[in-house]
GROMACS .gro file of C-alpha atoms in nm:
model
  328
    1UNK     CA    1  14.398   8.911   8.172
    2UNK     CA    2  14.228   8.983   7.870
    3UNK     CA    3  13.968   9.252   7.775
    4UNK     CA    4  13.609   9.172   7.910
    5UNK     CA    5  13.332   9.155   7.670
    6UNK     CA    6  12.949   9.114   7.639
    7UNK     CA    7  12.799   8.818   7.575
    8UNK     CA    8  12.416   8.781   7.537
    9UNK     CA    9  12.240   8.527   7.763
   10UNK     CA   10  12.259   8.138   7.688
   11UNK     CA   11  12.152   7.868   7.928
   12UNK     CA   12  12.531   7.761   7.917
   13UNK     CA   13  12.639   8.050   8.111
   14UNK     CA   14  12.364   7.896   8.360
   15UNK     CA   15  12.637   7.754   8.678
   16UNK     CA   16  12.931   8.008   8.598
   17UNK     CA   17  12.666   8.256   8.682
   18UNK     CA   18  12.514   8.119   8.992
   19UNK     CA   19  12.875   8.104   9.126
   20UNK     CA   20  12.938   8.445   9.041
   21UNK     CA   21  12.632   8.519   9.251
   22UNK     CA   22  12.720   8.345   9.531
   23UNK     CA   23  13.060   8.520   9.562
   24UNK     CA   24  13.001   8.929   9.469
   25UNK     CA   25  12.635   8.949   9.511
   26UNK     CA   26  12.596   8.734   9.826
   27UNK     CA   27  12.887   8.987   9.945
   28UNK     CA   28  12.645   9.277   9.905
   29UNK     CA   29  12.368   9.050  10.105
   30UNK     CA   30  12.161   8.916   9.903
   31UNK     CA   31  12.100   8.536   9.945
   32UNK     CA   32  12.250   8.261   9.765
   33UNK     CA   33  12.126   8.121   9.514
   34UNK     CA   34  12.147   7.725   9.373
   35UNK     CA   35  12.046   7.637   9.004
   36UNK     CA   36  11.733   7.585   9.116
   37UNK     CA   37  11.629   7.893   9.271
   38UNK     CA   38  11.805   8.096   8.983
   39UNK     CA   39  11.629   7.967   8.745
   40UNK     CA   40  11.319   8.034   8.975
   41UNK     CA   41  11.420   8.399   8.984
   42UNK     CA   42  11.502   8.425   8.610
   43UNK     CA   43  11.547   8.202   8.375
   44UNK     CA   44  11.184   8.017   8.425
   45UNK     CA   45  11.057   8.391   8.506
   46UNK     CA   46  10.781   8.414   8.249
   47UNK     CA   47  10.924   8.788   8.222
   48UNK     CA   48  11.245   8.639   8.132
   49UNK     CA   49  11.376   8.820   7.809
   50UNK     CA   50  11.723   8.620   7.728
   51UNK     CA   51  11.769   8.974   7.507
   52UNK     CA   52  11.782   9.170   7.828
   53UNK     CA   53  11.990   8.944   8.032
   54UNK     CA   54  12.382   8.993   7.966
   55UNK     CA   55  12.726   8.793   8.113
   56UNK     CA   56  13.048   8.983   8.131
   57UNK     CA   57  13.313   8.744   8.021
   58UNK     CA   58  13.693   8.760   8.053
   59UNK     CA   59  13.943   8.496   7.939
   60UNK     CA   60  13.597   8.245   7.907
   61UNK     CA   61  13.529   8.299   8.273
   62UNK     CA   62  13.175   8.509   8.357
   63UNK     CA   63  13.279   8.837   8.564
   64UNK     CA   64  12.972   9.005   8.535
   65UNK     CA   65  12.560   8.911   8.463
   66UNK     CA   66  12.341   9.216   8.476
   67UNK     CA   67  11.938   9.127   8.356
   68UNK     CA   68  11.636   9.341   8.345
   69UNK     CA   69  11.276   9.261   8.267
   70UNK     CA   70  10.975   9.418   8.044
   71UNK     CA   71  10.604   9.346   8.041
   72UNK     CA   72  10.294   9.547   7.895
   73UNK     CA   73  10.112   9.371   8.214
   74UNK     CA   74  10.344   9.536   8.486
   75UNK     CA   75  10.294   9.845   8.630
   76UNK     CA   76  10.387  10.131   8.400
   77UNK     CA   77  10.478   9.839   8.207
   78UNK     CA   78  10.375   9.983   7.868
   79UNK     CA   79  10.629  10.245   7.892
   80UNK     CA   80  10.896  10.127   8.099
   81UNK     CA   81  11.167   9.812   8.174
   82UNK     CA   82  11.268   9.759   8.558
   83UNK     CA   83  11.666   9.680   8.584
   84UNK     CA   84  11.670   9.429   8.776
   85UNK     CA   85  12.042   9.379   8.876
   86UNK     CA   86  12.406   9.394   8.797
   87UNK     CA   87  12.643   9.180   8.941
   88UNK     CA   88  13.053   9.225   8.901
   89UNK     CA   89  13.323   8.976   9.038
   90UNK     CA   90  13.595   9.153   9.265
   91UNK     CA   91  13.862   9.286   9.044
   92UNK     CA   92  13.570   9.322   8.754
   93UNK     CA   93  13.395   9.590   8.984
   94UNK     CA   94  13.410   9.929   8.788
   95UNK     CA   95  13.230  10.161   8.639
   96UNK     CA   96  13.323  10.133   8.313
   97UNK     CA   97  13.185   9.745   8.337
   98UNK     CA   98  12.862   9.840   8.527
   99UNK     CA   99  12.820  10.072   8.231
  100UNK     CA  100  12.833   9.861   7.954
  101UNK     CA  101  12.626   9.609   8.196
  102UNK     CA  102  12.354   9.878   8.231
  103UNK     CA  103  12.375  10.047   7.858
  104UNK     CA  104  12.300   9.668   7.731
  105UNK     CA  105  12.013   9.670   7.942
  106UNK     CA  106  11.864   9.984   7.824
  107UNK     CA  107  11.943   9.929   7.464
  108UNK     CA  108  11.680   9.653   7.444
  109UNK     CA  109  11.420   9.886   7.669
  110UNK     CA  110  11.426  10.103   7.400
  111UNK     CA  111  11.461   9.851   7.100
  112UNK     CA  112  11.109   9.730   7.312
  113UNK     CA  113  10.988  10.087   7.300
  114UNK     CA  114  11.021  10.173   7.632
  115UNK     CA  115  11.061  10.545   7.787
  116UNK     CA  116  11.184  10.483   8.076
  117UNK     CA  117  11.414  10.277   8.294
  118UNK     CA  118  11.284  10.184   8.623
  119UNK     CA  119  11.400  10.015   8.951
  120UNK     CA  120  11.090   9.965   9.141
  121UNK     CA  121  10.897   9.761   9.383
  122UNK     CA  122  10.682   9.596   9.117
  123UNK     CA  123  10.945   9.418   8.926
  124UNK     CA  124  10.871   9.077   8.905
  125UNK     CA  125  11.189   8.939   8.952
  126UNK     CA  126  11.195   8.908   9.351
  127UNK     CA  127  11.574   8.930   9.516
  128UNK     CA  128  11.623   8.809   9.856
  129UNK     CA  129  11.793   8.909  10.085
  130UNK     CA  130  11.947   8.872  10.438
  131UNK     CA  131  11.838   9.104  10.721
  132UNK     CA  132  12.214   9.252  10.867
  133UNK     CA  133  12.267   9.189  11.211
  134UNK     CA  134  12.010   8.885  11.239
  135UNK     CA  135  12.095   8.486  11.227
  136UNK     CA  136  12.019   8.456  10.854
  137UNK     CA  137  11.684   8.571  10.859
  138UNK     CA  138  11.595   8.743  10.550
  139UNK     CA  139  11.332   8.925  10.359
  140UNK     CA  140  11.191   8.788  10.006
  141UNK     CA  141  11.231   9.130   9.768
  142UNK     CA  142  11.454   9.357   9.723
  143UNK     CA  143  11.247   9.695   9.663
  144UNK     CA  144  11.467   9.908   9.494
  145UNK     CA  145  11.824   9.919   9.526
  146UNK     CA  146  12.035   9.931   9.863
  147UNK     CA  147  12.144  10.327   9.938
  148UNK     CA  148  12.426  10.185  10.059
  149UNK     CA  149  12.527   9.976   9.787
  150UNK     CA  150  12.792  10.083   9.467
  151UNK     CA  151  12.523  10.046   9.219
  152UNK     CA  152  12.341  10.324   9.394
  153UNK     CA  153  12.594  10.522   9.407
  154UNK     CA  154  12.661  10.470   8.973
  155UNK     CA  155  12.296  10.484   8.895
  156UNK     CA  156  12.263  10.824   9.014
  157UNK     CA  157  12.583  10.913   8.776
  158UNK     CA  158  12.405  10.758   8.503
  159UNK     CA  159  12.127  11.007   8.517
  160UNK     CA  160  11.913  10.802   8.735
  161UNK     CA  161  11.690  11.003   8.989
  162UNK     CA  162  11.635  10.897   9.354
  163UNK     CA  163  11.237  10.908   9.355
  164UNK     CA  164  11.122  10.779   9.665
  165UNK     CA  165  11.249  10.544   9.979
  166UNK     CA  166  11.153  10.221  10.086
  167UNK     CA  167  11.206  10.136  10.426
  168UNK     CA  168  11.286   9.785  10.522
  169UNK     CA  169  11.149   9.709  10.842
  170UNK     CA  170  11.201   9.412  11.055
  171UNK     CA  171  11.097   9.255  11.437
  172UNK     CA  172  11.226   8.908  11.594
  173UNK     CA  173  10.837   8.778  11.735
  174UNK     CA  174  10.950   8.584  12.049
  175UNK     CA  175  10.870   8.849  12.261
  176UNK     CA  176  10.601   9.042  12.099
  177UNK     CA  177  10.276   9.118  12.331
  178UNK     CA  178   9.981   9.366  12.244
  179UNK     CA  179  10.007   9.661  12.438
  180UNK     CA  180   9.762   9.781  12.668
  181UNK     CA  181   9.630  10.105  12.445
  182UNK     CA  182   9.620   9.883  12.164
  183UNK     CA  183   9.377   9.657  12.388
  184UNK     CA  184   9.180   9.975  12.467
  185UNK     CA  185   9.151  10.049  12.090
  186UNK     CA  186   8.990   9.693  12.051
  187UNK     CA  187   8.769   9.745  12.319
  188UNK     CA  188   8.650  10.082  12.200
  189UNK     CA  189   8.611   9.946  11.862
  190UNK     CA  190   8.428   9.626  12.007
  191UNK     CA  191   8.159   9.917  12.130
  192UNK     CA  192   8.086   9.995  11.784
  193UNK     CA  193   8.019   9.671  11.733
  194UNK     CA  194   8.316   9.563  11.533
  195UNK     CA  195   8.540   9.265  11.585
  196UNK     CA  196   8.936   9.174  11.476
  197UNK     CA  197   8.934   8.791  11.431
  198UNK     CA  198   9.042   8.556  11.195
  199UNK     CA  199   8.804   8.558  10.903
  200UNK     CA  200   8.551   8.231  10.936
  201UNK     CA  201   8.322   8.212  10.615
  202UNK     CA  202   8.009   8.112  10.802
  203UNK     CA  203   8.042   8.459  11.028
  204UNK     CA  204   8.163   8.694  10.777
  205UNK     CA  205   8.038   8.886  10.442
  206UNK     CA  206   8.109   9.138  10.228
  207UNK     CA  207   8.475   9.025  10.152
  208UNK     CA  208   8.568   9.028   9.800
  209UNK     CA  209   8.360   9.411   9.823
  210UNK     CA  210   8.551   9.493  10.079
  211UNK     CA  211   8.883   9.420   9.892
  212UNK     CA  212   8.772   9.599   9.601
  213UNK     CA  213   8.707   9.937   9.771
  214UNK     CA  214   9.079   9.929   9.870
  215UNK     CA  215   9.178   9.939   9.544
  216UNK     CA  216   9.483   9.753   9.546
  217UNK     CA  217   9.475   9.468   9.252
  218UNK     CA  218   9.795   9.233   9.353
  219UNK     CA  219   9.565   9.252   9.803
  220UNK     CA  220   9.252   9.150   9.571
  221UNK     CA  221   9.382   8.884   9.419
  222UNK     CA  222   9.597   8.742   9.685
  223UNK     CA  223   9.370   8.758   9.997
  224UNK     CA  224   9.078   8.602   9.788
  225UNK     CA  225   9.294   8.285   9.702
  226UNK     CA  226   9.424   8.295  10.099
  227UNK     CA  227   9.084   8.270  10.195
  228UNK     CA  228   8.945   8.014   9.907
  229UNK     CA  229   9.250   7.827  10.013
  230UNK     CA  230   9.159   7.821  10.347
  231UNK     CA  231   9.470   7.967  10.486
  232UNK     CA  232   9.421   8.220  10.809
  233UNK     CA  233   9.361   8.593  10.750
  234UNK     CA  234   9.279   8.874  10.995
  235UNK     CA  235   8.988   9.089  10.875
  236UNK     CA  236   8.774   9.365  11.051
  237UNK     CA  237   8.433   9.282  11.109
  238UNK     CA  238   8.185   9.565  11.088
  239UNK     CA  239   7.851   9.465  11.280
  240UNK     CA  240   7.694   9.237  11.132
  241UNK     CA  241   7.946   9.033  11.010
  242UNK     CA  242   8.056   9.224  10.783
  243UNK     CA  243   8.408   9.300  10.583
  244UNK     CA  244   8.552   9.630  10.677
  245UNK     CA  245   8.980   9.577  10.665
  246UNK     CA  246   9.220   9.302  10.673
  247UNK     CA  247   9.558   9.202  10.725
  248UNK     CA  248   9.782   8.891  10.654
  249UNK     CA  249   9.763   8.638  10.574
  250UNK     CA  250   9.878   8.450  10.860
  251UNK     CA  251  10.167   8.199  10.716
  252UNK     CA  252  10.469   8.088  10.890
  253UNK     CA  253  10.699   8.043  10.581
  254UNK     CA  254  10.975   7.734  10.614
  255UNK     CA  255  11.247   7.987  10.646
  256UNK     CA  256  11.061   8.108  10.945
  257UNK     CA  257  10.933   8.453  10.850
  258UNK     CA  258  10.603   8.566  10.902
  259UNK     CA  259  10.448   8.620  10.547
  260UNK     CA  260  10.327   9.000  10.511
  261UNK     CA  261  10.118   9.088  10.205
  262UNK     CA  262   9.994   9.438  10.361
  263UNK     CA  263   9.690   9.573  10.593
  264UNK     CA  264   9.405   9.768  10.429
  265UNK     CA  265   9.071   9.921  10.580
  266UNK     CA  266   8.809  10.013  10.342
  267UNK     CA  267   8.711  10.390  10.314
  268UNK     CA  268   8.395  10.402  10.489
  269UNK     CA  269   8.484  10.223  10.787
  270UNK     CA  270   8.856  10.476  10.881
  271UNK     CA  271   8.899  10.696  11.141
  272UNK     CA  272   8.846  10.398  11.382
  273UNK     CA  273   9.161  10.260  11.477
  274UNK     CA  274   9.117   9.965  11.285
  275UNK     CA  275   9.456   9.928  11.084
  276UNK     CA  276   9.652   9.928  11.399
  277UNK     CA  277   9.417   9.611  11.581
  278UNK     CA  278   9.441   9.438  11.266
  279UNK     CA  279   9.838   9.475  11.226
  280UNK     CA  280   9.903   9.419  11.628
  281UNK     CA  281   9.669   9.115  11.566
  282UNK     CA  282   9.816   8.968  11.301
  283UNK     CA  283  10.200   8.988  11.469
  284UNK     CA  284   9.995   8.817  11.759
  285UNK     CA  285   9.857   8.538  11.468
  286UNK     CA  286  10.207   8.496  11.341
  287UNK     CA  287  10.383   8.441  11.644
  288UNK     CA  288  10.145   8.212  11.793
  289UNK     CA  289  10.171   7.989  11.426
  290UNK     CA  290  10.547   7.983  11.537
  291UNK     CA  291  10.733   8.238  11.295
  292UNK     CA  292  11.051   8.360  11.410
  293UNK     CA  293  11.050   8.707  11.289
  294UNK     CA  294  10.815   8.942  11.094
  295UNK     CA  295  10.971   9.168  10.784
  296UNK     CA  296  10.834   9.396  10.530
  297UNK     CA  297  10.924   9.750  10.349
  298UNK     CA  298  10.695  10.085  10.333
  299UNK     CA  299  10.748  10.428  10.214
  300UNK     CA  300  10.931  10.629  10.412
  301UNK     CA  301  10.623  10.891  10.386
  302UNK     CA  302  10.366  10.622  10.453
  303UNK     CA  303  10.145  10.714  10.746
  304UNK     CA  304  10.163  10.339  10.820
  305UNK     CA  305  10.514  10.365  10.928
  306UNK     CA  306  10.414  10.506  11.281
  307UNK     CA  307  10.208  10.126  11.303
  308UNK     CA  308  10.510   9.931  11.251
  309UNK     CA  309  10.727  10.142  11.465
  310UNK     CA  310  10.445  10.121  11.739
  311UNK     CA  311  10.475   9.739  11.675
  312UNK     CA  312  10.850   9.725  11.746
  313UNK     CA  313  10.954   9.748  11.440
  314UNK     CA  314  11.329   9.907  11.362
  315UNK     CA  315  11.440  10.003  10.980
  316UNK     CA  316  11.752   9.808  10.884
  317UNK     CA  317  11.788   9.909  10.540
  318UNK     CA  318  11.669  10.173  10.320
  319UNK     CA  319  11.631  10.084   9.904
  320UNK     CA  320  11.570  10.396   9.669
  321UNK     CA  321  11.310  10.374   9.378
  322UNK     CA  322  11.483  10.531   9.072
  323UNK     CA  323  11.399  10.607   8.740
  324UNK     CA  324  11.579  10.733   8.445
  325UNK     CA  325  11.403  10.905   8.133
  326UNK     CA  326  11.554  10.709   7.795
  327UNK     CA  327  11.622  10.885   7.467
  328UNK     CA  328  11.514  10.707   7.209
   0.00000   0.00000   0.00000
């Protein structure tokens, strides 16, 4: 066996990589990849940097591919690069290769500028995943990295902090009914005059407002082309017609998850109940569409939690956020 060493990305390294993938990464659960799909994920990425992507090679043969992504347009983009993931064939997994892997990595962060080193939420490059314990169903982002997996483990030896937890929530939908005080919240709600439906464009107002007052870019956006495209979303309807929340939108994808973009209510129209209707509503939507199984990830701290959990919904996996401070 010869001494492993670094190799800068070329298309070349293209199979040998996806093959590494589908051995040591797949191992760790995330989903397996074809050419395709990787070069979905990376390659065609238009946050693909072929300077920040790197294969570990030994003898000729790829042991190791470890990538990470910039933009000025992300979030905290100006300042920071989001590692995106390092990957080591058995007998290749150490720390002395994950380090060189990672050191690569934040090299060109820094040749780029960049402060900081982030895993986050926001990186563009989406990793999915399977769900443990369920019959292949899986979830389509990894948000942060697994706090049970070794690169968690070195990333906090390399000086990278444990910021905040993402939990990764999940609920088969065969079985899932609206409870009876959830009914009583609709009803309640229907006193003031408001209504949880699916949002019909002759009937309802106010939308794109509505959107903006939640503040949330990537919901404004998405639920806007949703709705221009005509696919299903669950809004809030103050009286008159008007937008007050939403959630959805309601999409069966082939793989048979229930799509999940979020649930908002707009400022003036809280204190209502409204964010729990909409969510119960929406599983309702989903299920009735025919998905299999809803999943989606929140902060451990977010109020919303108590929704899901109401909803049936168990954490299977926790992913830390983590950031490290780079010296230039």
């Amino acid at each position: 066996m010869g001494h492993p060493m670094l190799a800068a990305w070329e298309d070349r390294y293209a199979d040998a990589v996806v093959a590494l993938w589908n051995g040591a990464a797949v191992r760790d659960g995330y989903k397996e990849l074809t050419r395709d799909t990787f070069a979905e994920i990376f390659t065609a990425n238009r946050y693909f940097d072929p300077a920040c992507a790197f294969v570990l090679l030994n003898d000729g043969e790829a042991r190791g591919f470890a990538c990470g992504c910039t933009g000025d347009d992300l979030p905290l983009g100006e300042v920071a690069g989001y590692v995106t993931c390092i990957v080591l064939a058995d007998g290749f997994d150490t720390d002395a290769n994950r380090k060189a892997l990672l050191e690569a990595i934040e090299a060109r962060f820094r040749e780029l500028g960049k402060r900081q080193s982030e895993v986050l939420f926001f990186n563009p490059m989406r990793l999915p995943w399977y769900i443990p314990g369920t019959p292949g169903h899986e979830h389509n982002n990894a948000p942060g990295v697994a706090v049970d997996a070794e690169l968690y483990r070195f990333l906090l030896s390399e000086g990278y902090t444990d910021r905040a937890r993402q939990c990764a929530m999940y609920r088969p939908l065969a079985d899932f009914a609206i409870p009876d005080d959830i009914r009583a919240k609709e009803a309640k709600a229907a006193e003031d005059g408001y209504a949880v439906e699916l949002f019909d464009p002759r009937r309802h107002t106010g939308l794109a407002e509505m959107l903006a007052g939640l503040a949330n870019p990537a919901w404004e956006r998405e639920i806007a082309a949703c709705v221009a495209d005509g696919v299903p979303v669950v809004i809030a309807a103050a009286p008159g017609g008007r937008a007050a929340g939403f959630a959805g939108p309601v999409v069966r994808q082939d793989n048979g998850r229930g799509y999940f973009a979020g649930i908002g209510v707009h400022p003036d129209h809280e204190g209502r109940g409204l964010g729990s209707i909409l969510f119960f509503k929406l599983c309702e939507a989903l299920r009735d569409v025919g998905a299999d199984y809803m999943s989606l990830f929140t902060g451990s701290s977010n109020p919303a939690i108590r929704i899901y959990e109401k909803a049936g919904f168990n954490t299977v996996r926790q992913f830390a956020i983590m950031r490290k401070e780079l010296t230039q």
